[in-house]
Amino acid sequence: MDLEALPPELIWNILDNINELCDRKNASLVCRSWNWMLFNSSKWLRQVNFRVCPKVSTVEQLEVEQVFDRMLNVMVGSKRNYVSVEFFHVNFDRVLAREFLFFMVQLCCDTIEVLRFTNCHGLRRTELWQVLGLLPELREVVISGGIHYDELEEELQLCRLKKMTSLTLDIGDDCRMYQDFLLAAPGLECLKVRTIHGCLDLKDVATVRFFSQQLKEVSFSTNRSYNQSEFSDVDFSNLTKLELKLLGPVWPQLFKQLKQLRELNLEAYINDEVITAICSFSTNIQNLTLVCTGMAECTKFSMLSRLEDLEILHIRGIYKYSWKHVTFTKLRSLHLDNVGTDFTNFLKELSSLRSLEIHDTKIRNEQMIKVTLNAPTVERLELAFCSKLSDKAFKHLSDMVALKELRLWGVQVSKTIDERIGCPRMRKIIFYLNDNIEDCTLNAIAAKLPNLEQLVLYDCYRISPAGVVELRKRLPACNVLELYRGDELPPELVAETQIYYRNAEYPNGVLKQELPFQWY
């Protein structure tokens, strides 16, 4: 049937199922009506973040102007009703950059719901609020970087951001920016704040009595500690998600009012008082992360059993605690990072466990064998920098009949590790930083796991390019990625959201960092 004979609504529905940008570009060349449908689909535009980035900051002035010139021509030639727009590393001291900002915002003023400024500079307070005043549908603002405040600037009439519900600020310790937004956005529900020098108090930002009650999500990161008096005006009675990163201890009484909390990400000095307060008042928590900034002894660890709805648990830096009398009937994901207590027998009780991550832990082969025997329901197993492990640890890996994904980061298994990998449902394997795996390992994996969908070989230097080519021939349906340190990112990865990386602060550790791509 000729597509032109179909009703426009049906054509639109067909074109909406084209997800790849390159395919959309090709289809848009057919005719103007297809071009309009493909790039004005609200369904598709909500999945796209339009990033304005003049390449690198070191390019000459003329080159930057040429970049913005080309972008202006494209926008003039073909309107795009973008929902999410980001300006990335843009110097607004350049006149053309500032002009493009206003042009872009005016062009998409009826559709932009998310506006981000990432590591930009040169934008003034008056200009920012002129831009915000043009966006009646704005729901989320993210600013990472400086906004220039002129000390001699006259009083500014702020516009009302009636639909804005989410605000993320990483701009230093100037209270004026926070005060501007709190006055302009009466419906704010999600607030994320990171202060560089830690001079800003949480209550100075958003926790005054008249404001804090409406918040449902708060993320606050600072380089200082707090005492009881600085939390006295806080009222988070409707809060469902809290991310708190402090230099020192947490005031336990804070949790008295957090009875609606569903997700808690706490990075601070954690002691028994804090554990007791969480388990006594915030009993509805489903997702809990406890990262202790100093090695702490926890004698009240068993109280976590009071969190009957707990599904995700992440622990780091808490040592000398017991898993006895701890029960989690709904736990689906367990992440243990730098722990010293034996948890292997505890896994028997976790019949609902689906994901298990063990990082920076001196777990031995014998203990790992217990893990494979005691966790038959686990579908995703990740081991990172567990230096005591060898091939023997995976002697009973095939007993994990539900296992679909295996990630080994810095675990020095040998080239015959394939003999241990006999899980029938295995679909994804990652080897990171391994000097033993060779081409013969790949051949054996291909023979044993013909249905493998993804294999990542990152910093596995003994694997030859020819071995990778041969593997791709043997597993044509498998996405094989061969990554070496210093290589450019493969184009097929540029649409993802996370990357794992090693950090100097934790030389043996693996941390997560939000980036616009991922390596696996």
Coordinates of C-alpha atoms in Angstrom, one line a residue:
M1 CA 0.0 0.0 0.0
D2 CA 1.2 3.5 -0.8
L3 CA 1.9 5.4 2.4
E4 CA 0.5 8.6 0.9
A5 CA -2.9 6.9 0.7
L6 CA -3.0 6.4 4.5
P7 CA -4.5 9.0 6.9
P8 CA -1.9 11.4 8.4
E9 CA -2.7 10.0 11.9
L10 CA -1.7 6.5 10.9
I11 CA 1.5 7.7 9.1
W12 CA 2.4 9.7 12.2
N13 CA 1.9 6.5 14.3
I14 CA 4.2 4.5 12.0
L15 CA 6.9 7.1 11.9
D16 CA 6.8 7.4 15.7
N17 CA 8.2 3.9 15.9
I18 CA 11.5 5.0 14.3
N19 CA 13.8 5.4 17.3
E20 CA 17.3 5.8 15.8
L21 CA 18.2 9.4 15.0
C22 CA 20.1 8.5 11.8
D23 CA 17.0 6.7 10.5
R24 CA 14.8 9.6 11.4
K25 CA 17.1 12.0 9.5
N26 CA 17.0 9.7 6.4
A27 CA 13.2 9.4 6.6
S28 CA 12.8 13.2 7.0
L29 CA 14.3 13.7 3.5
V30 CA 11.3 12.1 1.8
C31 CA 9.2 15.2 2.1
R32 CA 8.4 18.3 4.2
S33 CA 5.4 16.6 5.9
W34 CA 7.4 13.6 7.0
N35 CA 10.1 16.0 8.2
W36 CA 7.6 17.9 10.3
M37 CA 6.1 14.7 11.7
L38 CA 9.4 13.1 12.5
F39 CA 10.8 16.0 14.4
N40 CA 7.7 17.4 16.0
S41 CA 6.5 14.1 17.6
S42 CA 6.0 14.8 21.3
K43 CA 6.6 11.2 22.1
W44 CA 10.0 11.2 20.4
L45 CA 11.0 14.7 21.6
R46 CA 10.6 13.7 25.2
Q47 CA 13.3 11.1 24.8
V48 CA 15.8 13.6 23.3
N49 CA 18.0 16.0 25.1
F50 CA 19.1 18.7 22.6
R51 CA 22.7 19.6 23.6
V52 CA 24.2 22.9 22.5
C53 CA 28.0 22.4 22.7
P54 CA 30.6 24.4 20.7
K55 CA 32.9 21.4 20.7
V56 CA 35.9 22.3 22.9
S57 CA 36.6 25.5 24.9
T58 CA 40.1 25.9 23.4
V59 CA 38.9 26.6 19.8
E60 CA 39.5 30.0 18.3
Q61 CA 36.9 32.7 18.5
L62 CA 36.2 32.5 14.8
E63 CA 35.6 28.8 14.9
V64 CA 33.1 29.1 17.8
E65 CA 31.2 31.8 15.9
Q66 CA 31.1 29.5 12.9
V67 CA 29.6 26.7 15.1
F68 CA 26.8 28.9 16.3
D69 CA 26.3 30.3 12.8
R70 CA 25.6 26.8 11.5
M71 CA 23.3 26.0 14.4
L72 CA 21.3 29.2 13.8
N73 CA 20.9 28.3 10.1
V74 CA 19.7 24.8 11.0
M75 CA 17.2 26.1 13.5
V76 CA 15.9 28.8 11.1
G77 CA 15.6 26.3 8.2
S78 CA 13.7 23.6 10.2
K79 CA 11.9 24.3 13.4
R80 CA 12.4 21.7 16.2
N81 CA 10.0 21.7 19.1
Y82 CA 12.4 20.4 21.7
V83 CA 11.2 19.5 25.2
S84 CA 14.7 19.2 26.8
V85 CA 17.5 21.7 26.0
E86 CA 21.0 21.8 27.4
F87 CA 23.8 24.3 27.0
F88 CA 27.1 22.5 27.6
H89 CA 30.4 24.4 28.2
V90 CA 29.1 27.5 26.5
N91 CA 30.8 30.9 27.1
F92 CA 28.0 33.4 27.1
D93 CA 30.5 36.3 27.1
R94 CA 30.5 35.7 23.3
V95 CA 27.7 37.7 21.8
L96 CA 26.7 35.1 19.3
A97 CA 26.3 32.5 22.0
R98 CA 24.0 34.8 24.0
E99 CA 22.0 35.6 20.8
F100 CA 21.6 31.9 20.1
L101 CA 20.4 31.2 23.6
F102 CA 17.5 33.7 23.2
F103 CA 16.8 32.6 19.7
M104 CA 16.6 28.9 20.7
V105 CA 14.3 29.7 23.7
Q106 CA 12.0 31.9 21.7
L107 CA 11.8 29.3 18.9
C108 CA 10.8 26.5 21.4
C109 CA 9.1 28.6 24.0
D110 CA 5.9 26.6 23.9
T111 CA 7.5 23.2 24.2
I112 CA 10.6 23.5 26.5
E113 CA 10.0 21.8 29.8
V114 CA 13.6 21.1 30.9
L115 CA 16.5 23.6 30.6
R116 CA 20.0 22.8 31.6
F117 CA 23.2 25.0 31.9
T118 CA 26.2 22.7 32.4
N119 CA 29.6 24.2 33.2
C120 CA 28.6 27.4 31.4
H121 CA 29.8 30.9 32.3
G122 CA 29.3 34.5 31.4
L123 CA 25.5 34.4 31.9
R124 CA 24.2 37.2 34.0
R125 CA 21.3 37.0 36.5
T126 CA 19.1 39.5 34.5
E127 CA 19.7 37.5 31.3
L128 CA 18.8 34.2 33.0
W129 CA 15.5 35.4 34.3
Q130 CA 14.7 37.0 30.9
V131 CA 15.2 33.5 29.4
L132 CA 13.1 31.8 32.2
G133 CA 10.3 34.3 31.7
L134 CA 9.9 33.2 28.1
L135 CA 9.1 29.5 29.0
P136 CA 5.6 29.1 30.3
E137 CA 5.8 25.2 30.2
L138 CA 9.1 25.0 32.2
R139 CA 9.1 22.2 34.8
E140 CA 12.8 21.6 35.5
V141 CA 15.9 23.8 35.7
V142 CA 19.5 22.5 36.1
I143 CA 22.4 24.9 36.6
S144 CA 26.0 23.6 37.1
G145 CA 28.4 26.5 37.0
G146 CA 28.4 30.2 37.8
I147 CA 25.8 32.8 37.2
H148 CA 27.2 36.3 37.4
Y149 CA 25.6 38.6 40.0
D150 CA 26.4 42.3 39.7
E151 CA 26.7 43.9 43.2
L152 CA 25.4 47.2 41.7
E153 CA 22.5 45.5 39.9
E154 CA 19.1 47.0 40.5
E155 CA 16.3 45.1 42.1
L156 CA 15.1 42.5 39.6
Q157 CA 11.4 41.7 39.1
L158 CA 11.3 37.9 39.1
C159 CA 8.9 36.0 36.8
R160 CA 6.6 33.3 38.3
L161 CA 7.6 29.8 37.3
K162 CA 4.2 28.3 38.0
K163 CA 4.8 24.8 36.6
M164 CA 8.3 24.3 37.8
T165 CA 8.6 21.3 40.1
S166 CA 12.4 20.4 40.0
L167 CA 15.5 22.5 40.6
T168 CA 19.2 21.4 40.6
L169 CA 21.8 23.9 41.6
D170 CA 25.6 23.5 41.8
I171 CA 26.6 27.1 41.8
G172 CA 28.6 27.8 45.0
D173 CA 27.5 29.4 48.2
D174 CA 25.7 32.6 47.1
C175 CA 22.3 32.5 48.7
R176 CA 20.7 35.0 46.3
M177 CA 20.3 32.4 43.5
Y178 CA 18.5 30.0 45.9
Q179 CA 16.3 32.8 47.2
D180 CA 15.4 33.8 43.7
F181 CA 14.1 30.4 42.7
L182 CA 12.3 29.7 46.0
L183 CA 10.4 32.9 45.6
A184 CA 9.6 32.3 41.9
A185 CA 8.7 28.6 42.0
P186 CA 5.9 28.1 44.6
G187 CA 5.2 24.5 43.4
L188 CA 8.7 23.2 43.8
E189 CA 8.8 19.5 44.9
C190 CA 12.3 18.3 44.1
L191 CA 15.4 20.3 45.2
K192 CA 19.1 19.2 44.6
V193 CA 21.9 21.4 46.0
R194 CA 25.6 21.0 46.0
T195 CA 27.8 23.6 47.7
I196 CA 31.4 23.7 46.7
H197 CA 33.0 25.2 49.8
G198 CA 30.3 24.0 52.3
C199 CA 29.6 27.5 53.7
L200 CA 25.9 27.3 52.9
D201 CA 23.4 25.9 55.5
L202 CA 20.7 23.6 54.4
K203 CA 18.1 25.8 56.1
D204 CA 19.5 28.9 54.3
V205 CA 18.6 27.1 51.0
A206 CA 15.2 25.6 51.4
T207 CA 14.3 24.4 54.8
V208 CA 12.6 27.4 56.3
R209 CA 9.3 26.3 57.9
F210 CA 6.9 27.8 55.3
F211 CA 8.7 26.1 52.4
S212 CA 10.1 22.7 53.3
Q213 CA 6.8 21.0 53.9
Q214 CA 5.9 20.9 50.2
L215 CA 9.2 19.2 49.1
K216 CA 9.0 15.5 48.2
E217 CA 12.7 15.0 47.1
V218 CA 15.8 16.7 48.5
S219 CA 19.5 16.2 47.6
F220 CA 22.0 18.2 49.6
S221 CA 25.8 17.8 49.3
T222 CA 28.3 19.9 51.3
N223 CA 31.8 19.8 52.8
R224 CA 30.8 20.6 56.3
S225 CA 29.0 19.1 59.3
Y226 CA 25.9 20.2 61.1
N227 CA 24.6 20.4 64.7
Q228 CA 21.1 20.1 66.1
S229 CA 20.3 23.8 66.0
E230 CA 20.9 24.0 62.3
F231 CA 18.2 21.4 61.6
S232 CA 15.7 22.8 64.1
D233 CA 13.6 24.7 61.5
V234 CA 13.4 21.8 59.1
D235 CA 10.0 20.3 58.4
F236 CA 10.2 17.5 55.8
S237 CA 7.0 15.8 56.7
N238 CA 6.1 15.0 53.1
L239 CA 9.6 14.0 51.9
T240 CA 9.8 10.7 50.0
K241 CA 13.4 10.8 48.9
L242 CA 16.5 12.2 50.7
E243 CA 20.1 12.3 49.5
L244 CA 22.4 13.7 52.2
K245 CA 26.2 14.0 51.9
L246 CA 27.9 15.6 54.9
L247 CA 31.4 15.8 56.2
G248 CA 30.5 14.9 59.8
P249 CA 27.8 13.1 61.7
V250 CA 24.0 13.3 61.0
W251 CA 21.6 14.7 63.6
P252 CA 19.5 11.5 64.4
Q253 CA 16.4 13.5 65.4
L254 CA 16.1 14.6 61.7
F255 CA 14.5 11.2 60.9
K256 CA 11.6 11.8 63.4
Q257 CA 9.6 13.6 60.8
L258 CA 10.7 11.5 57.8
K259 CA 7.8 9.0 58.2
Q260 CA 6.9 9.1 54.4
L261 CA 10.5 8.4 53.3
R262 CA 10.8 5.8 50.5
E263 CA 14.5 6.3 49.5
L264 CA 17.4 7.3 51.6
N265 CA 21.0 7.9 50.3
L266 CA 23.2 8.9 53.3
E267 CA 26.9 9.6 53.1
A268 CA 28.2 10.8 56.4
Y269 CA 29.6 9.6 59.7
I270 CA 27.0 6.9 60.6
N271 CA 26.7 5.5 64.1
D272 CA 24.2 3.4 66.1
E273 CA 22.1 6.4 66.9
V274 CA 21.5 7.1 63.3
I275 CA 20.7 3.5 62.5
T276 CA 18.3 3.4 65.4
A277 CA 16.6 6.6 64.3
I278 CA 16.1 5.5 60.7
C279 CA 14.7 2.1 61.7
S280 CA 12.4 3.7 64.4
F281 CA 10.8 6.5 62.3
S282 CA 11.4 5.9 58.6
T283 CA 10.1 2.4 58.4
N284 CA 8.6 2.6 54.9
I285 CA 12.0 2.9 53.2
Q286 CA 12.4 0.8 50.1
N287 CA 15.8 1.9 48.8
L288 CA 18.6 2.5 51.5
T289 CA 22.2 3.5 50.9
L290 CA 24.6 3.9 53.9
V291 CA 28.1 5.1 53.1
C292 CA 30.1 5.8 56.2
T293 CA 32.9 8.4 55.7
G294 CA 34.8 6.9 58.6
M295 CA 35.0 3.2 59.5
A296 CA 32.3 2.7 62.0
E297 CA 31.2 -0.2 64.3
C298 CA 27.5 -0.9 64.2
T299 CA 26.0 -2.9 67.0
K300 CA 22.4 -2.0 66.0
F301 CA 22.6 -3.4 62.5
S302 CA 19.9 -6.0 63.1
M303 CA 17.4 -3.2 63.6
L304 CA 17.4 -2.9 59.8
S305 CA 15.0 -5.8 59.8
R306 CA 12.3 -3.3 60.9
L307 CA 12.4 -2.0 57.3
E308 CA 9.9 -4.6 56.0
D309 CA 9.5 -2.9 52.6
L310 CA 13.3 -2.7 51.9
E311 CA 14.1 -3.8 48.3
I312 CA 17.5 -2.2 47.7
L313 CA 20.4 -2.0 50.2
H314 CA 23.9 -0.5 49.6
I315 CA 26.5 -0.6 52.5
R316 CA 30.0 0.9 52.5
G317 CA 32.5 1.5 55.3
I318 CA 30.5 -0.1 58.1
Y319 CA 32.5 -2.8 59.8
K320 CA 32.2 -5.2 62.8
Y321 CA 28.5 -5.9 62.6
S322 CA 26.6 -9.1 62.6
W323 CA 24.1 -10.4 60.0
K324 CA 22.4 -12.6 62.7
H325 CA 18.8 -11.9 63.3
V326 CA 18.6 -9.8 60.1
T327 CA 15.7 -10.6 57.8
F328 CA 14.8 -9.0 54.5
T329 CA 11.8 -10.6 52.9
K330 CA 11.5 -8.3 49.9
L331 CA 15.2 -7.5 49.2
R332 CA 16.0 -7.6 45.5
S333 CA 19.4 -5.8 45.3
L334 CA 22.3 -6.0 47.7
H335 CA 25.5 -4.0 47.2
L336 CA 28.3 -4.5 49.7
D337 CA 31.3 -2.2 49.5
N338 CA 34.4 -2.5 51.7
V339 CA 32.8 -4.7 54.4
G340 CA 34.7 -7.0 56.7
T341 CA 32.0 -9.3 58.1
D342 CA 31.1 -12.7 56.6
F343 CA 27.7 -12.4 54.9
T344 CA 27.7 -15.6 52.8
N345 CA 25.4 -17.6 55.0
F346 CA 23.0 -14.7 55.3
L347 CA 22.3 -15.0 51.6
K348 CA 20.3 -18.2 52.2
E349 CA 17.5 -16.1 53.7
L350 CA 17.2 -13.8 50.7
S351 CA 14.8 -15.8 48.4
S352 CA 13.8 -12.6 46.5
L353 CA 17.4 -11.4 45.8
R354 CA 18.0 -10.7 42.1
S355 CA 21.2 -8.5 42.0
L356 CA 24.4 -8.9 44.1
E357 CA 27.4 -6.5 44.0
I358 CA 30.5 -7.0 46.0
H359 CA 33.2 -4.3 45.8
D360 CA 36.5 -3.8 47.5
T361 CA 36.0 -6.7 49.9
K362 CA 38.6 -9.3 50.9
I363 CA 36.3 -12.2 50.2
R364 CA 38.1 -15.5 49.6
N365 CA 37.4 -18.4 47.3
E366 CA 35.7 -20.5 49.9
Q367 CA 33.3 -17.7 50.8
M368 CA 32.6 -17.0 47.1
I369 CA 31.7 -20.7 46.6
K370 CA 29.1 -20.2 49.4
V371 CA 27.7 -17.2 47.6
T372 CA 27.2 -19.2 44.4
L373 CA 25.5 -22.0 46.4
N374 CA 23.4 -19.8 48.6
A375 CA 22.1 -17.3 46.0
P376 CA 20.5 -19.4 43.2
T377 CA 17.9 -16.6 42.5
V378 CA 20.5 -14.0 41.6
E379 CA 20.3 -12.8 38.0
R380 CA 23.1 -10.2 38.1
L381 CA 26.5 -10.7 39.9
E382 CA 29.1 -8.1 40.0
L383 CA 32.5 -8.5 41.7
A384 CA 34.9 -5.5 41.7
F385 CA 38.5 -5.5 43.0
C386 CA 38.2 -8.6 45.2
S387 CA 41.9 -9.4 45.0
K388 CA 41.7 -12.7 46.9
L389 CA 39.5 -14.4 44.3
S390 CA 40.7 -16.9 41.6
D391 CA 39.1 -19.4 39.2
K392 CA 38.3 -21.7 42.2
A393 CA 35.8 -19.1 43.5
F394 CA 33.5 -19.9 40.5
K395 CA 33.6 -23.7 41.0
H396 CA 29.8 -23.8 41.4
L397 CA 28.8 -20.8 39.3
S398 CA 26.7 -23.1 37.1
D399 CA 24.5 -23.7 40.2
M400 CA 23.3 -20.1 39.8
V401 CA 20.7 -21.2 37.2
A402 CA 19.0 -17.8 37.0
L403 CA 22.3 -15.8 36.3
K404 CA 22.0 -13.6 33.2
E405 CA 24.8 -11.1 33.8
L406 CA 28.3 -11.5 35.2
R407 CA 30.7 -8.5 35.8
L408 CA 34.3 -9.1 36.9
W409 CA 36.2 -5.8 37.6
G410 CA 39.9 -6.3 38.4
V411 CA 39.3 -10.0 39.4
Q412 CA 42.3 -11.9 38.0
V413 CA 40.6 -15.0 36.7
S414 CA 42.7 -17.2 34.3
K415 CA 42.3 -17.8 30.6
T416 CA 40.4 -21.0 31.4
I417 CA 37.6 -19.2 33.3
D418 CA 35.2 -20.3 30.5
E419 CA 35.3 -23.8 32.2
R420 CA 33.4 -22.3 35.1
I421 CA 30.9 -20.3 33.1
G422 CA 28.1 -22.8 32.3
C423 CA 25.0 -20.8 33.2
P424 CA 22.4 -21.5 30.5
R425 CA 20.6 -18.1 30.8
M426 CA 23.8 -16.0 30.6
R427 CA 23.4 -13.1 28.3
K428 CA 26.0 -10.5 29.4
I429 CA 29.6 -10.7 30.5
I430 CA 32.1 -8.0 31.4
F431 CA 35.8 -8.5 32.0
Y432 CA 37.6 -5.4 33.2
L433 CA 41.3 -5.1 33.8
N434 CA 42.4 -8.7 33.3
D435 CA 45.9 -9.6 32.0
N436 CA 45.2 -13.4 31.7
I437 CA 42.3 -13.8 29.3
E438 CA 43.4 -14.7 25.8
D439 CA 41.8 -15.4 22.4
C440 CA 41.3 -19.1 23.4
T441 CA 39.0 -17.9 26.2
L442 CA 36.8 -16.0 23.7
N443 CA 36.6 -19.1 21.5
A444 CA 35.5 -21.3 24.4
I445 CA 32.9 -18.7 25.5
A446 CA 31.5 -18.6 22.0
A447 CA 31.2 -22.4 22.0
K448 CA 29.6 -22.6 25.4
L449 CA 27.3 -19.5 25.3
P450 CA 25.9 -19.2 21.7
N451 CA 23.1 -17.0 22.9
L452 CA 25.3 -14.3 24.5
E453 CA 24.1 -10.8 23.7
Q454 CA 26.9 -8.6 25.0
L455 CA 30.6 -9.2 25.9
V456 CA 32.7 -6.3 27.1
L457 CA 36.5 -6.6 27.2
Y458 CA 37.9 -3.6 28.9
D459 CA 41.7 -3.3 29.5
C460 CA 42.2 -7.0 28.6
Y461 CA 45.5 -6.5 26.8
R462 CA 46.3 -10.2 25.9
I463 CA 43.3 -10.4 23.6
S464 CA 44.3 -9.7 20.0
P465 CA 42.2 -7.6 17.5
A466 CA 42.1 -10.8 15.3
G467 CA 40.5 -12.7 18.2
V468 CA 37.8 -10.1 18.6
V469 CA 37.1 -10.1 14.9
E470 CA 36.8 -13.9 14.9
L471 CA 34.5 -13.7 17.9
R472 CA 32.2 -11.3 16.1
K473 CA 31.9 -13.8 13.3
R474 CA 31.1 -16.7 15.6
L475 CA 28.6 -14.6 17.6
P476 CA 26.9 -12.3 15.0
A477 CA 24.1 -11.4 17.3
C478 CA 26.4 -10.5 20.2
N479 CA 27.5 -6.9 20.8
V480 CA 31.2 -7.3 21.4
L481 CA 33.0 -4.2 22.7
E482 CA 36.8 -4.1 22.9
L483 CA 37.9 -1.1 25.0
Y484 CA 41.4 0.0 25.9
R485 CA 42.4 2.8 28.2
G486 CA 42.7 6.0 26.2
D487 CA 40.7 4.8 23.3
E488 CA 37.9 7.1 22.0
L489 CA 34.4 6.1 22.9
P490 CA 32.7 3.9 20.3
P491 CA 29.8 5.8 18.6
E492 CA 27.3 3.1 19.5
L493 CA 27.7 4.0 23.2
V494 CA 27.0 7.6 23.1
A495 CA 23.4 7.4 24.2
E496 CA 23.8 5.9 27.6
T497 CA 23.8 7.5 31.1
Q498 CA 26.5 6.1 33.4
I499 CA 30.1 5.1 33.5
Y500 CA 32.2 3.2 36.0
Y501 CA 35.6 4.5 36.7
R502 CA 38.5 4.2 39.2
N503 CA 39.1 7.2 41.4
A504 CA 42.3 8.3 43.1
E505 CA 40.4 8.8 46.4
Y506 CA 39.5 5.0 46.3
P507 CA 42.4 3.5 44.3
N508 CA 41.0 0.0 44.7
G509 CA 37.4 0.9 44.3
V510 CA 34.8 1.3 41.6
L511 CA 32.6 4.3 41.7
K512 CA 29.6 5.5 39.6
Q513 CA 29.6 8.8 37.9
E514 CA 26.8 10.3 35.9
L515 CA 27.9 11.1 32.3
P516 CA 26.2 11.3 29.0
F517 CA 27.4 7.9 28.0
Q518 CA 28.5 4.6 29.4
W519 CA 31.3 2.2 28.6
Y520 CA 29.4 -1.0 28.7

